[in-house]
PDB file of C-alpha atoms in Angstrom:
ATOM      1  CA  MET A   1     259.093  76.988  -0.973  1.00 73.00           C
ATOM      2  CA  ALA A   2     258.290  73.959   1.179  1.00 78.00           C
ATOM      3  CA  PHE A   3     258.697  76.066   4.329  1.00 82.00           C
ATOM      4  CA  LEU A   4     255.531  77.952   3.348  1.00 86.00           C
ATOM      5  CA  VAL A   5     253.523  74.799   4.070  1.00 89.00           C
ATOM      6  CA  ILE A   6     254.916  74.387   7.603  1.00 90.00           C
ATOM      7  CA  PRO A   7     252.605  76.933   9.323  1.00 90.00           C
ATOM      8  CA  SER A   8     249.476  75.316   7.890  1.00 91.00           C
ATOM      9  CA  ILE A   9     250.706  71.828   8.818  1.00 92.00           C
ATOM     10  CA  VAL A  10     251.409  72.979  12.388  1.00 92.00           C
ATOM     11  CA  PHE A  11     247.997  74.688  12.577  1.00 93.00           C
ATOM     12  CA  MET A  12     246.146  71.611  11.257  1.00 94.00           C
ATOM     13  CA  SER A  13     248.098  69.315  13.573  1.00 94.00           C
ATOM     14  CA  LEU A  14     247.348  71.399  16.670  1.00 94.00           C
ATOM     15  CA  PHE A  15     243.708  72.234  16.005  1.00 94.00           C
ATOM     16  CA  VAL A  16     242.415  69.311  13.906  1.00 94.00           C
ATOM     17  CA  VAL A  17     244.559  66.170  14.126  1.00 95.00           C
ATOM     18  CA  TYR A  18     245.423  66.341  17.833  1.00 95.00           C
ATOM     19  CA  PRO A  19     241.824  66.943  19.032  1.00 94.00           C
ATOM     20  CA  ILE A  20     240.528  64.076  16.889  1.00 95.00           C
ATOM     21  CA  LEU A  21     243.166  61.646  18.147  1.00 94.00           C
ATOM     22  CA  SER A  22     242.763  62.731  21.778  1.00 92.00           C
ATOM     23  CA  ALA A  23     238.956  62.418  21.583  1.00 90.00           C
ATOM     24  CA  PHE A  24     239.366  58.919  20.154  1.00 91.00           C
ATOM     25  CA  ALA A  25     241.749  58.006  22.989  1.00 90.00           C
ATOM     26  CA  TYR A  26     239.322  59.392  25.602  1.00 90.00           C
ATOM     27  CA  ALA A  27     236.627  57.046  24.298  1.00 90.00           C
ATOM     28  CA  PHE A  28     238.453  54.106  25.870  1.00 92.00           C
ATOM     29  CA  TYR A  29     238.156  55.482  29.439  1.00 90.00           C
ATOM     30  CA  ASP A  30     235.351  55.636  31.963  1.00 89.00           C
ATOM     31  CA  TRP A  31     234.259  59.204  32.672  1.00 84.00           C
ATOM     32  CA  GLN A  32     232.526  60.572  35.771  1.00 83.00           C
ATOM     33  CA  GLY A  33     231.610  64.056  34.592  1.00 81.00           C
ATOM     34  CA  LEU A  34     234.971  65.716  33.826  1.00 82.00           C
ATOM     35  CA  ALA A  35     237.034  63.233  35.848  1.00 82.00           C
ATOM     36  CA  ARG A  36     238.709  60.491  33.827  1.00 82.00           C
ATOM     37  CA  GLY A  37     238.319  57.059  35.357  1.00 83.00           C
ATOM     38  CA  GLU A  38     239.939  53.743  34.558  1.00 88.00           C
ATOM     39  CA  PHE A  39     240.616  52.250  31.131  1.00 90.00           C
ATOM     40  CA  VAL A  40     237.517  50.307  29.966  1.00 88.00           C
ATOM     41  CA  GLY A  41     238.507  49.357  26.424  1.00 89.00           C
ATOM     42  CA  LEU A  42     235.546  48.904  24.058  1.00 91.00           C
ATOM     43  CA  LYS A  43     232.877  49.057  26.787  1.00 90.00           C
ATOM     44  CA  ASN A  44     231.794  52.589  25.808  1.00 89.00           C
ATOM     45  CA  PHE A  45     231.425  51.538  22.163  1.00 90.00           C
ATOM     46  CA  ARG A  46     229.390  48.467  23.181  1.00 90.00           C
ATOM     47  CA  GLU A  47     227.142  50.651  25.342  1.00 89.00           C
ATOM     48  CA  VAL A  48     226.537  53.163  22.541  1.00 88.00           C
ATOM     49  CA  LEU A  49     225.933  50.577  19.813  1.00 90.00           C
ATOM     50  CA  PHE A  50     224.158  47.826  21.737  1.00 91.00           C
ATOM     51  CA  GLY A  51     223.118  49.232  25.148  1.00 86.00           C
ATOM     52  CA  ALA A  52     219.450  49.597  26.061  1.00 87.00           C
ATOM     53  CA  THR A  53     219.602  53.376  26.516  1.00 86.00           C
ATOM     54  CA  MET A  54     221.742  54.583  23.612  1.00 87.00           C
ATOM     55  CA  ALA A  55     221.386  51.926  20.906  1.00 88.00           C
ATOM     56  CA  PRO A  56     217.868  52.878  19.709  1.00 91.00           C
ATOM     57  CA  VAL A  57     218.863  56.526  19.335  1.00 92.00           C
ATOM     58  CA  VAL A  58     222.163  55.729  17.599  1.00 92.00           C
ATOM     59  CA  TRP A  59     220.655  53.246  15.138  1.00 93.00           C
ATOM     60  CA  ASN A  60     217.744  55.570  14.413  1.00 92.00           C
ATOM     61  CA  ALA A  61     220.213  58.368  13.624  1.00 93.00           C
ATOM     62  CA  PHE A  62     222.216  55.960  11.444  1.00 94.00           C
ATOM     63  CA  LEU A  63     219.103  54.983   9.459  1.00 94.00           C
ATOM     64  CA  HIS A  64     218.211  58.657   9.004  1.00 94.00           C
ATOM     65  CA  ASN A  65     221.688  59.264   7.604  1.00 94.00           C
ATOM     66  CA  VAL A  66     221.353  56.336   5.185  1.00 95.00           C
ATOM     67  CA  TYR A  67     217.943  57.598   4.070  1.00 93.00           C
ATOM     68  CA  ALA A  68     219.301  61.128   3.600  1.00 93.00           C
ATOM     69  CA  LEU A  69     222.307  59.822   1.645  1.00 94.00           C
ATOM     70  CA  ILE A  70     220.152  57.794  -0.747  1.00 95.00           C
ATOM     71  CA  ALA A  71     217.602  60.595  -1.174  1.00 94.00           C
ATOM     72  CA  LEU A  72     220.313  63.194  -1.813  1.00 93.00           C
ATOM     73  CA  MET A  73     222.035  60.956  -4.359  1.00 93.00           C
ATOM     74  CA  ILE A  74     218.771  60.495  -6.248  1.00 94.00           C
ATOM     75  CA  VAL A  75     217.559  64.095  -5.991  1.00 93.00           C
ATOM     76  CA  GLN A  76     220.893  65.799  -6.656  1.00 92.00           C
ATOM     77  CA  ASN A  77     222.007  63.546  -9.494  1.00 93.00           C
ATOM     78  CA  GLY A  78     218.545  63.237 -11.050  1.00 93.00           C
ATOM     79  CA  GLY A  79     217.832  66.940 -10.682  1.00 92.00           C
ATOM     80  CA  GLY A  80     221.326  67.809 -11.853  1.00 92.00           C
ATOM     81  CA  PHE A  81     220.940  65.676 -14.968  1.00 94.00           C
ATOM     82  CA  PHE A  82     217.533  67.196 -15.760  1.00 93.00           C
ATOM     83  CA  LEU A  83     218.811  70.762 -15.272  1.00 91.00           C
ATOM     84  CA  ALA A  84     221.886  69.992 -17.383  1.00 91.00           C
ATOM     85  CA  TRP A  85     219.664  68.668 -20.170  1.00 91.00           C
ATOM     86  CA  LEU A  86     217.559  71.850 -20.030  1.00 89.00           C
ATOM     87  CA  LEU A  87     220.682  74.035 -20.135  1.00 88.00           C
ATOM     88  CA  TYR A  88     222.132  71.902 -22.932  1.00 88.00           C
ATOM     89  CA  LYS A  89     219.121  72.845 -25.071  1.00 86.00           C
ATOM     90  CA  GLU A  90     220.220  76.489 -24.612  1.00 82.00           C
ATOM     91  CA  PRO A  91     216.870  78.085 -23.741  1.00 77.00           C
ATOM     92  CA  PHE A  92     216.411  81.837 -23.735  1.00 84.00           C
ATOM     93  CA  GLY A  93     218.832  83.345 -21.204  1.00 79.00           C
ATOM     94  CA  PHE A  94     220.728  80.073 -20.749  1.00 79.00           C
ATOM     95  CA  ARG A  95     223.923  81.888 -19.674  1.00 82.00           C
ATOM     96  CA  PHE A  96     222.036  83.519 -16.811  1.00 85.00           C
ATOM     97  CA  HIS A  97     220.455  80.169 -15.902  1.00 85.00           C
ATOM     98  CA  ARG A  98     223.872  78.496 -15.733  1.00 84.00           C
ATOM     99  CA  VAL A  99     225.026  81.070 -13.211  1.00 84.00           C
ATOM    100  CA  ALA A 100     221.737  80.916 -11.285  1.00 83.00           C
ATOM    101  CA  VAL A 101     221.959  77.139 -10.945  1.00 85.00           C
ATOM    102  CA  PHE A 102     225.534  77.280  -9.639  1.00 86.00           C
ATOM    103  CA  VAL A 103     225.207  80.270  -7.253  1.00 83.00           C
ATOM    104  CA  PRO A 104     223.813  78.210  -4.326  1.00 87.00           C
ATOM    105  CA  VAL A 105     226.918  75.988  -4.426  1.00 87.00           C
ATOM    106  CA  VAL A 106     229.235  78.903  -3.684  1.00 86.00           C
ATOM    107  CA  LEU A 107     227.009  80.328  -0.951  1.00 83.00           C
ATOM    108  CA  SER A 108     228.026  79.680   2.636  1.00 87.00           C
ATOM    109  CA  THR A 109     226.223  76.827   4.368  1.00 87.00           C
ATOM    110  CA  ILE A 110     225.244  79.258   7.131  1.00 90.00           C
ATOM    111  CA  ILE A 111     223.586  81.582   4.607  1.00 89.00           C
ATOM    112  CA  VAL A 112     221.751  78.694   2.936  1.00 88.00           C
ATOM    113  CA  GLY A 113     220.573  77.383   6.317  1.00 89.00           C
ATOM    114  CA  PHE A 114     219.315  80.802   7.376  1.00 90.00           C
ATOM    115  CA  LEU A 115     217.612  81.321   4.005  1.00 91.00           C
ATOM    116  CA  TRP A 116     215.763  78.000   4.183  1.00 90.00           C
ATOM    117  CA  LYS A 117     214.865  78.649   7.804  1.00 90.00           C
ATOM    118  CA  LEU A 118     213.112  81.793   6.581  1.00 90.00           C
ATOM    119  CA  PHE A 119     211.482  79.936   3.658  1.00 91.00           C
ATOM    120  CA  LEU A 120     210.147  77.212   5.960  1.00 88.00           C
ATOM    121  CA  ASN A 121     209.052  79.467   8.825  1.00 89.00           C
ATOM    122  CA  PRO A 122     205.544  78.376   9.895  1.00 86.00           C
ATOM    123  CA  ASN A 123     204.301  81.943  10.427  1.00 85.00           C
ATOM    124  CA  PHE A 124     205.687  84.016   7.557  1.00 86.00           C
ATOM    125  CA  GLY A 125     207.699  81.562   5.431  1.00 85.00           C
ATOM    126  CA  VAL A 126     207.457  81.676   1.649  1.00 88.00           C
ATOM    127  CA  ILE A 127     206.354  78.031   1.399  1.00 88.00           C
ATOM    128  CA  ASN A 128     203.377  78.379   3.748  1.00 87.00           C
ATOM    129  CA  GLN A 129     202.407  81.780   2.318  1.00 90.00           C
ATOM    130  CA  ALA A 130     202.361  80.263  -1.187  1.00 91.00           C
ATOM    131  CA  LEU A 131     200.164  77.416   0.066  1.00 89.00           C
ATOM    132  CA  TYR A 132     197.779  79.912   1.711  1.00 91.00           C
ATOM    133  CA  SER A 133     197.539  81.976  -1.477  1.00 90.00           C
ATOM    134  CA  LEU A 134     196.721  78.841  -3.511  1.00 91.00           C
ATOM    135  CA  GLY A 135     193.977  77.865  -1.064  1.00 88.00           C
ATOM    136  CA  LEU A 136     195.922  74.852   0.206  1.00 89.00           C
ATOM    137  CA  ASP A 137     195.804  75.887   3.865  1.00 84.00           C
ATOM    138  CA  ALA A 138     195.610  72.256   5.026  1.00 83.00           C
ATOM    139  CA  LEU A 139     199.086  71.557   3.615  1.00 86.00           C
ATOM    140  CA  ALA A 140     200.772  74.422   5.509  1.00 86.00           C
ATOM    141  CA  LYS A 141     202.673  73.191   8.553  1.00 87.00           C
ATOM    142  CA  PRO A 142     205.771  73.825  10.658  1.00 88.00           C
ATOM    143  CA  TRP A 143     208.108  72.062   8.240  1.00 87.00           C
ATOM    144  CA  LEU A 144     211.147  71.952  10.533  1.00 86.00           C
ATOM    145  CA  GLY A 145     209.100  71.433  13.701  1.00 86.00           C
ATOM    146  CA  ASP A 146     207.163  68.381  12.559  1.00 83.00           C
ATOM    147  CA  SER A 147     208.979  65.050  12.846  1.00 85.00           C
ATOM    148  CA  SER A 148     207.256  63.729   9.719  1.00 87.00           C
ATOM    149  CA  THR A 149     208.515  66.577   7.490  1.00 88.00           C
ATOM    150  CA  ALA A 150     211.765  67.783   9.104  1.00 90.00           C
ATOM    151  CA  LEU A 151     214.074  65.272   7.416  1.00 91.00           C
ATOM    152  CA  GLY A 152     212.483  65.840   4.001  1.00 90.00           C
ATOM    153  CA  ALA A 153     212.796  69.614   4.406  1.00 91.00           C
ATOM    154  CA  LEU A 154     216.478  69.278   5.306  1.00 91.00           C
ATOM    155  CA  ILE A 155     217.082  67.004   2.316  1.00 92.00           C
ATOM    156  CA  LEU A 156     215.364  69.524   0.030  1.00 91.00           C
ATOM    157  CA  ALA A 157     217.459  72.414   1.367  1.00 91.00           C
ATOM    158  CA  ASN A 158     220.692  70.426   1.047  1.00 92.00           C
ATOM    159  CA  ALA A 159     219.816  69.271  -2.467  1.00 92.00           C
ATOM    160  CA  TRP A 160     219.071  72.871  -3.522  1.00 91.00           C
ATOM    161  CA  HIS A 161     222.409  73.957  -2.074  1.00 91.00           C
ATOM    162  CA  PHE A 162     224.505  71.445  -4.021  1.00 91.00           C
ATOM    163  CA  VAL A 163     222.515  70.522  -7.173  1.00 91.00           C
ATOM    164  CA  GLY A 164     224.501  73.055  -9.225  1.00 89.00           C
ATOM    165  CA  PHE A 165     227.704  71.025  -9.080  1.00 91.00           C
ATOM    166  CA  PRO A 166     226.370  67.818 -10.695  1.00 92.00           C
ATOM    167  CA  THR A 167     224.460  70.021 -13.136  1.00 91.00           C
ATOM    168  CA  LEU A 168     227.684  71.557 -14.421  1.00 90.00           C
ATOM    169  CA  VAL A 169     229.435  68.178 -14.511  1.00 91.00           C
ATOM    170  CA  TYR A 170     226.620  66.629 -16.580  1.00 91.00           C
ATOM    171  CA  LEU A 171     226.434  69.716 -18.800  1.00 90.00           C
ATOM    172  CA  ALA A 172     230.164  69.531 -19.479  1.00 90.00           C
ATOM    173  CA  GLY A 173     229.773  65.843 -20.368  1.00 91.00           C
ATOM    174  CA  MET A 174     226.911  66.568 -22.767  1.00 87.00           C
ATOM    175  CA  GLN A 175     228.862  69.350 -24.443  1.00 86.00           C
ATOM    176  CA  ARG A 176     231.912  67.078 -24.744  1.00 88.00           C
ATOM    177  CA  ILE A 177     229.800  64.397 -26.425  1.00 85.00           C
ATOM    178  CA  LEU A 178     228.412  67.002 -28.835  1.00 80.00           C
ATOM    179  CA  LEU A 179     231.914  68.265 -29.611  1.00 77.00           C
ATOM    180  CA  ARG A 180     233.237  64.759 -30.304  1.00 77.00           C
ATOM    181  CA  SER A 181     230.293  63.811 -32.492  1.00 76.00           C
ATOM    182  CA  SER A 182     230.584  67.030 -34.536  1.00 75.00           C
ATOM    183  CA  ARG A 183     234.326  66.427 -35.005  1.00 74.00           C
ATOM    184  CA  ARG A 184     233.668  62.855 -36.083  1.00 76.00           C
ATOM    185  CA  ARG A 185     231.056  64.024 -38.589  1.00 75.00           C
ATOM    186  CA  ALA A 186     233.461  66.638 -39.934  1.00 74.00           C
ATOM    187  CA  LEU A 187     236.202  64.035 -40.403  1.00 74.00           C
ATOM    188  CA  THR A 188     233.946  61.467 -42.107  1.00 76.00           C
ATOM    189  CA  ALA A 189     232.060  63.942 -44.339  1.00 67.00           C
ATOM    190  CA  PRO A 190     233.256  63.989 -47.967  1.00 65.00           C
ATOM    191  CA  ALA A 191     235.346  66.985 -48.848  1.00 58.00           C
ATOM    192  CA  SER A 192     233.555  69.610 -50.877  1.00 56.00           C
ATOM    193  CA  GLY A 193     234.593  69.700 -54.524  1.00 52.00           C
ATOM    194  CA  SER A 194     235.524  65.988 -54.635  1.00 51.00           C
ATOM    195  CA  PHE A 195     234.507  63.930 -57.677  1.00 48.00           C
TER     196      PHE A 195
END
């Protein structure tokens, strides 16, 4: 049975591992377009991280990633816990709501990206149309085209895509706690018909 794994190992080695390792090795050389120059060691890394031209862009991108990571942790876990609590209360149609919360997780990232691109379209997007219908025309804007709102819009779309997974994890934890506490109560309750 182990021979069944060999094709996937060969495929991963050729198309994932080898390109990553070769790209890492290329980073230690000087490049003039497509022509590889001499070995320069860590000079390229120093230029990217501390050079006058690249460093501001790289560190700005790094800070955006840190901000997105923190925001996604708060929004996904906080939203997931809140949704799990609502589902734990078993509102009307809670089985449908469980499925509806988890469906975005199983959708392709390409589909989710295209869907949110349509939602956030400045001309006919659902978000701006809702703002127009509520009389909040001043709040409508090109969400992905404005540097002050683009990162927040991407965080919102990503959080919507993956909030279903922590929701189900928290819901399972809440149900497990309920199950344990009901078992404990059943074991400690006096038996019916005892003196």
